[in-house]
Structures are given as C-alpha cells and as structure tokens.
Amino acid sequence: GQQVMQIPQYQHVQEGEDFTTYCNSSTTLSNIQWYKQRPGGHPVFLIQLVKSGEVKKQKRLTFQFGEAKKNSSLHITATQTTDVGTYFCAGRNTGRRALTFGSGTRLQVQP
Amino acid sequence: DTAVSQTPKYLVTQMGNDKSIKCEQNLGHDTMYWYKQDSKKFLKIMFSYNNKELIINETVPNRFSPKSPDKAHLNLHINSLELGDSAVYFCASSPPGTVYEQYFGPGTRLTVT
C-alpha cells in the first residue's frame, strides 16, 4: 500500500533559524496536504498542493510539491516559538478520498 | 461555536469492556472520518462516511463499528477493548468540493488497562 515518510523525525532549532521538513511518497500523488499539530492539540489544515512543481507561501512558510508529485517540503523561515508542534504531510492518490498521513516531524524551537 | 466536537475527551476502561465515542460537527460538512493516533503520533484513517454512507473502511478489526445517524454525527463503538486500542481517536469532517481538507475534533484519549 501507499507509504508516506517524513524526515527528520525531530528537529530542535534556535529561534530565528530556518527549518525544513521533507515528505516522500512511495506512489505518485494527486495532491498533498500539510497539517500542524500543537502539543496536546489536534491537527490543523495548513495548505493543499495539487500541481507538479507548485510552490505556495503563507507568511514565513513555503510549501513545495515535487515535479514528479511524489515528494513535498515545508520550509519555515526565521522560526518563532509559536511554530512549535508536529508537522504532517498527507497525500492522496487519484480516485481515493483517503489521506495517507506522513510520520510527522516534531519541531522544537528554543527561545 | 465549536466546529467539531467529541465526547468524552478522556476514556479509561478495562480490557474486554465495550465503549463508544461520539462526534458532532456543526460546519455543514457532508463527509466525516475517524482517525487513530498511536503513541508514536502516527495518524491512520479508520473510517469515513459521506452523507451517512460508509465510503472508506480501512483494515480495522471488526470490533470497531462506526455509525452515522445523520451527516452531522459519526459515532465509534468499540467492542471487547484490548490494550492495543489505547490511542487518541480523532474525528474529522471535510466540506464538499475537491480539496477535502480535514477539520479535526479535539480528540478522545482512550486508555485500556
């Protein structure tokens, strides 16, 4: 079945440093979504990418979808303590409604 | 003005018991989901209903049975609870369209002793 892996599992940065998490799927995806889960909270939808090579920005967050639609990345510029949490990618295959969530990257930001 | 709500928030029970978790959304969405998040934070879909019809049924033991009385509610009943069922169970909903972004509830932490 479809597998979605994320690296790194965990990243600890100093406030102001940049952060990137990478997502890789074993199959070609029709689209990919990103979610953020704060400690003790629930996942919150951030964005969806659909097109090959697509890049979207939300303030300090930059999302990319690979040309082959099998990988994606989330980059945070100048991290803040409010960025703490676990970031999940979630991929969907064509014709399927089910999302396959990645293993998540836990981000810790030292003030 | 809660969007997706779940009850209870915490559930501690013994092996072999039967328990239910309830979920309600007031967003007017037509699709609802149950996810299981284990201790390593892996999120895995269990079931999905669209307008009260089961559309996703992943490999889940028969002890788990979802029920959707209407499109705003999706409940999860678990029979003969096992230690491995301990996890956080999230309900989610998504609006009609093509994005299917998930709106998650606060979660129910189930502990089986």
CSV table of C-alpha atoms in Angstrom, one decimal:
chain,number,residue,atom,x,y,z
A,1,GLY,CA,0.0,0.0,0.0
A,2,GLN,CA,0.9,3.6,-0.2
A,3,GLN,CA,3.5,4.8,2.3
A,4,VAL,CA,4.4,8.4,3.1
A,5,MET,CA,7.6,9.1,5.0
A,6,GLN,CA,8.8,12.3,6.5
A,7,ILE,CA,12.3,13.4,7.6
A,8,PRO,CA,13.6,14.4,10.0
A,9,GLN,CA,11.5,12.8,12.8
A,10,TYR,CA,12.5,15.6,15.1
A,11,GLN,CA,14.3,18.9,14.8
A,12,HIS,CA,15.4,21.3,17.6
A,13,VAL,CA,16.3,24.8,16.4
A,14,GLN,CA,17.1,28.2,18.0
A,15,GLU,CA,14.5,30.9,17.5
A,16,GLY,CA,15.3,32.7,14.3
A,17,GLU,CA,16.8,29.7,12.5
A,18,ASP,CA,15.2,28.1,9.5
A,19,PHE,CA,13.5,24.7,9.4
A,20,THR,CA,12.6,22.3,6.6
A,21,THR,CA,10.7,19.0,6.7
A,22,TYR,CA,10.6,16.7,3.7
A,23,CYS,CA,7.9,14.3,2.7
A,24,ASN,CA,8.3,11.3,0.3
A,25,SER,CA,5.6,9.1,-1.1
A,26,SER,CA,6.1,5.6,-2.5
A,27,THR,CA,3.4,6.4,-5.1
A,28,THR,CA,2.5,9.4,-7.3
A,29,LEU,CA,0.1,11.6,-5.6
A,30,SER,CA,-2.9,13.6,-7.0
A,31,ASN,CA,-2.4,16.2,-4.2
A,32,ILE,CA,-0.7,16.7,-0.9
A,33,GLN,CA,-1.9,18.5,2.2
A,34,TRP,CA,0.1,19.8,5.2
A,35,TYR,CA,-1.2,19.9,8.8
A,36,LYS,CA,0.2,21.3,12.0
A,37,GLN,CA,-0.5,19.7,15.4
A,38,ARG,CA,0.5,21.7,18.5
A,39,PRO,CA,1.5,19.6,21.6
A,40,GLY,CA,-1.7,18.2,23.2
A,41,GLY,CA,-3.8,19.5,20.3
A,42,HIS,CA,-5.4,18.3,17.1
A,43,PRO,CA,-4.1,18.5,13.5
A,44,VAL,CA,-4.9,21.8,11.8
A,45,PHE,CA,-5.0,22.1,8.0
A,46,LEU,CA,-2.4,24.4,6.6
A,47,ILE,CA,-2.5,24.1,2.8
A,48,GLN,CA,-3.0,21.8,-0.2
A,49,LEU,CA,-0.8,21.5,-3.3
A,50,VAL,CA,-2.1,20.0,-6.5
A,51,LYS,CA,0.1,20.9,-9.4
A,52,SER,CA,3.5,19.4,-10.3
A,53,GLY,CA,6.2,21.8,-9.1
A,54,GLU,CA,3.8,24.0,-7.3
A,55,VAL,CA,5.1,26.5,-4.7
A,56,LYS,CA,2.8,28.2,-2.2
A,57,LYS,CA,3.7,30.7,0.6
A,58,GLN,CA,2.0,31.6,3.8
A,59,LYS,CA,3.9,34.3,5.5
A,60,ARG,CA,7.1,32.6,6.7
A,61,LEU,CA,6.0,29.1,5.5
A,62,THR,CA,6.9,27.9,2.0
A,63,PHE,CA,5.4,24.7,0.6
A,64,GLN,CA,6.6,22.8,-2.5
A,65,PHE,CA,5.3,19.9,-4.5
A,66,GLY,CA,7.9,17.9,-6.5
A,67,GLU,CA,7.8,17.7,-10.2
A,68,ALA,CA,7.1,14.0,-10.1
A,69,LYS,CA,4.4,14.6,-7.5
A,70,LYS,CA,6.0,12.1,-5.1
A,71,ASN,CA,7.6,14.5,-2.7
A,72,SER,CA,7.0,17.7,-0.9
A,73,SER,CA,8.6,20.1,1.5
A,74,LEU,CA,7.7,22.7,4.1
A,75,HIS,CA,10.2,25.4,4.9
A,76,ILE,CA,9.8,27.8,7.7
A,77,THR,CA,12.0,31.0,7.6
A,78,ALA,CA,13.1,32.5,10.9
A,79,THR,CA,11.3,30.2,13.3
A,80,GLN,CA,9.4,31.5,16.3
A,81,THR,CA,8.3,29.8,19.4
A,82,THR,CA,4.7,29.7,18.1
A,83,ASP,CA,6.0,27.3,15.3
A,84,VAL,CA,6.4,24.5,17.9
A,85,GLY,CA,4.5,21.4,17.0
A,86,THR,CA,4.4,18.4,14.7
A,87,TYR,CA,4.1,19.0,11.0
A,88,PHE,CA,2.4,16.3,9.0
A,89,CYS,CA,2.1,15.9,5.2
A,90,ALA,CA,-0.8,13.9,3.9
A,91,GLY,CA,-1.0,12.5,0.4
A,92,ARG,CA,-3.9,11.4,-1.7
A,93,ASN,CA,-3.9,9.0,-4.7
A,94,THR,CA,-6.0,9.7,-7.7
A,95,GLY,CA,-9.6,8.5,-7.2
A,96,ARG,CA,-9.2,7.9,-3.5
A,97,ARG,CA,-10.7,10.1,-0.8
A,98,ALA,CA,-8.5,8.6,1.9
A,99,LEU,CA,-5.5,10.6,3.0
A,100,THR,CA,-2.3,8.8,4.0
A,101,PHE,CA,-0.5,10.8,6.6
A,102,GLY,CA,3.2,11.0,6.9
A,103,SER,CA,5.1,10.1,10.0
A,104,GLY,CA,5.4,13.7,11.1
A,105,THR,CA,8.3,16.0,12.0
A,106,ARG,CA,8.3,17.4,15.5
A,107,LEU,CA,9.7,20.9,15.7
A,108,GLN,CA,11.1,22.3,18.9
A,109,VAL,CA,12.1,26.0,19.0
A,110,GLN,CA,14.5,27.2,21.7
A,111,PRO,CA,13.8,30.9,22.6
B,1,ASP,CA,-19.3,27.9,18.2
B,2,THR,CA,-17.4,24.6,18.4
B,3,ALA,CA,-16.8,23.2,14.9
B,4,VAL,CA,-16.1,19.5,15.5
B,5,SER,CA,-16.7,18.2,19.0
B,6,GLN,CA,-16.1,14.8,20.5
B,7,THR,CA,-17.1,13.2,23.8
B,8,PRO,CA,-15.7,12.1,26.0
B,9,LYS,CA,-12.3,13.8,26.0
B,10,TYR,CA,-10.8,11.1,28.1
B,11,LEU,CA,-11.8,7.4,28.5
B,12,VAL,CA,-10.2,5.0,30.8
B,13,THR,CA,-11.5,1.5,30.8
B,14,GLN,CA,-10.6,-2.2,31.3
B,15,MET,CA,-9.8,-4.8,28.8
B,16,GLY,CA,-12.9,-6.6,27.5
B,17,ASN,CA,-15.2,-3.7,28.0
B,18,ASP,CA,-17.3,-2.0,25.3
B,19,LYS,CA,-17.2,1.7,24.8
B,20,SER,CA,-18.5,4.4,22.5
B,21,ILE,CA,-17.1,7.8,21.4
B,22,LYS,CA,-19.4,10.4,19.9
B,23,CYS,CA,-18.6,13.1,17.3
B,24,GLU,CA,-20.6,16.0,16.1
B,25,GLN,CA,-19.9,18.8,13.6
B,26,ASN,CA,-21.8,22.0,13.0
B,27,LEU,CA,-19.9,23.0,9.9
B,28,GLY,CA,-22.5,21.6,7.4
B,29,HIS,CA,-19.9,19.2,6.0
B,30,ASP,CA,-21.0,16.1,4.3
B,31,THR,CA,-18.0,13.8,5.0
B,32,MET,CA,-16.8,12.6,8.4
B,33,TYR,CA,-13.9,10.5,9.4
B,34,TRP,CA,-12.4,8.6,12.3
B,35,TYR,CA,-8.6,8.5,12.7
B,36,LYS,CA,-6.4,6.7,15.2
B,37,GLN,CA,-3.2,8.4,16.5
B,38,ASP,CA,-0.9,6.0,18.3
B,39,SER,CA,1.8,6.8,20.9
B,40,LYS,CA,4.3,7.5,18.2
B,41,LYS,CA,2.0,10.1,16.7
B,42,PHE,CA,1.2,8.1,13.5
B,43,LEU,CA,-2.2,9.2,12.2
B,44,LYS,CA,-4.2,6.5,10.4
B,45,ILE,CA,-7.6,6.7,8.9
B,46,MET,CA,-10.1,4.1,10.1
B,47,PHE,CA,-13.5,5.0,8.5
B,48,SER,CA,-15.2,7.7,6.5
B,49,TYR,CA,-18.9,8.4,5.9
B,50,ASN,CA,-20.3,10.6,3.2
B,51,ASN,CA,-23.9,11.6,3.8
B,52,LYS,CA,-24.4,8.7,6.2
B,53,GLU,CA,-22.9,6.2,3.7
B,54,LEU,CA,-19.7,4.3,4.5
B,55,ILE,CA,-17.1,5.2,1.8
B,56,ILE,CA,-13.8,4.3,3.5
B,57,ASN,CA,-13.3,1.2,5.6
B,58,GLU,CA,-9.6,0.6,6.2
B,59,THR,CA,-8.2,-2.6,7.7
B,60,VAL,CA,-9.7,-2.2,11.1
B,61,PRO,CA,-10.7,-5.1,13.4
B,62,ASN,CA,-14.5,-5.9,13.4
B,63,ARG,CA,-14.6,-4.9,17.0
B,64,PHE,CA,-14.7,-1.3,15.7
B,65,SER,CA,-18.1,-0.2,14.3
B,66,PRO,CA,-18.9,3.3,13.1
B,67,LYS,CA,-22.4,4.6,13.0
B,68,SER,CA,-23.7,7.8,11.3
B,69,PRO,CA,-27.3,8.6,12.3
B,70,ASP,CA,-27.1,11.8,10.2
B,71,LYS,CA,-24.4,13.7,8.3
B,72,ALA,CA,-23.6,15.8,11.3
B,73,HIS,CA,-22.8,12.9,13.6
B,74,LEU,CA,-20.4,10.0,13.4
B,75,ASN,CA,-20.0,7.7,16.4
B,76,LEU,CA,-17.5,4.9,17.0
B,77,HIS,CA,-18.3,1.8,19.1
B,78,ILE,CA,-15.6,-0.5,20.2
B,79,ASN,CA,-16.3,-4.0,21.5
B,80,SER,CA,-14.0,-6.1,23.7
B,81,LEU,CA,-11.4,-3.5,24.2
B,82,GLU,CA,-7.7,-4.6,24.0
B,83,LEU,CA,-4.6,-3.0,25.4
B,84,GLY,CA,-3.5,-2.1,21.8
B,85,ASP,CA,-6.6,0.0,21.3
B,86,SER,CA,-5.1,2.6,23.6
B,87,ALA,CA,-4.6,5.7,21.5
B,88,VAL,CA,-6.0,9.1,20.7
B,89,TYR,CA,-9.0,8.9,18.4
B,90,PHE,CA,-9.8,11.9,16.3
B,91,CYS,CA,-13.0,12.7,14.5
B,92,ALA,CA,-12.7,14.9,11.4
B,93,SER,CA,-15.0,16.3,8.8
B,94,SER,CA,-14.5,17.8,5.3
B,95,PRO,CA,-16.6,20.1,3.1
B,96,PRO,CA,-17.8,19.1,-0.4
B,97,GLY,CA,-15.5,20.0,-3.2
B,98,THR,CA,-12.2,18.8,-4.4
B,99,VAL,CA,-9.8,19.8,-1.6
B,100,TYR,CA,-11.3,17.6,1.2
B,101,GLU,CA,-9.3,19.4,3.9
B,102,GLN,CA,-9.9,17.8,7.2
B,103,TYR,CA,-11.3,19.7,10.2
B,104,PHE,CA,-10.3,17.7,13.3
B,105,GLY,CA,-12.0,17.4,16.6
B,106,PRO,CA,-10.1,17.8,19.9
B,107,GLY,CA,-9.6,14.0,20.2
B,108,THR,CA,-10.5,11.3,22.7
B,109,ARG,CA,-7.7,9.8,24.6
B,110,LEU,CA,-8.6,6.1,25.2
B,111,THR,CA,-6.6,4.2,27.8
B,112,VAL,CA,-7.2,0.5,28.2
B,113,THR,CA,-5.9,-1.1,31.3
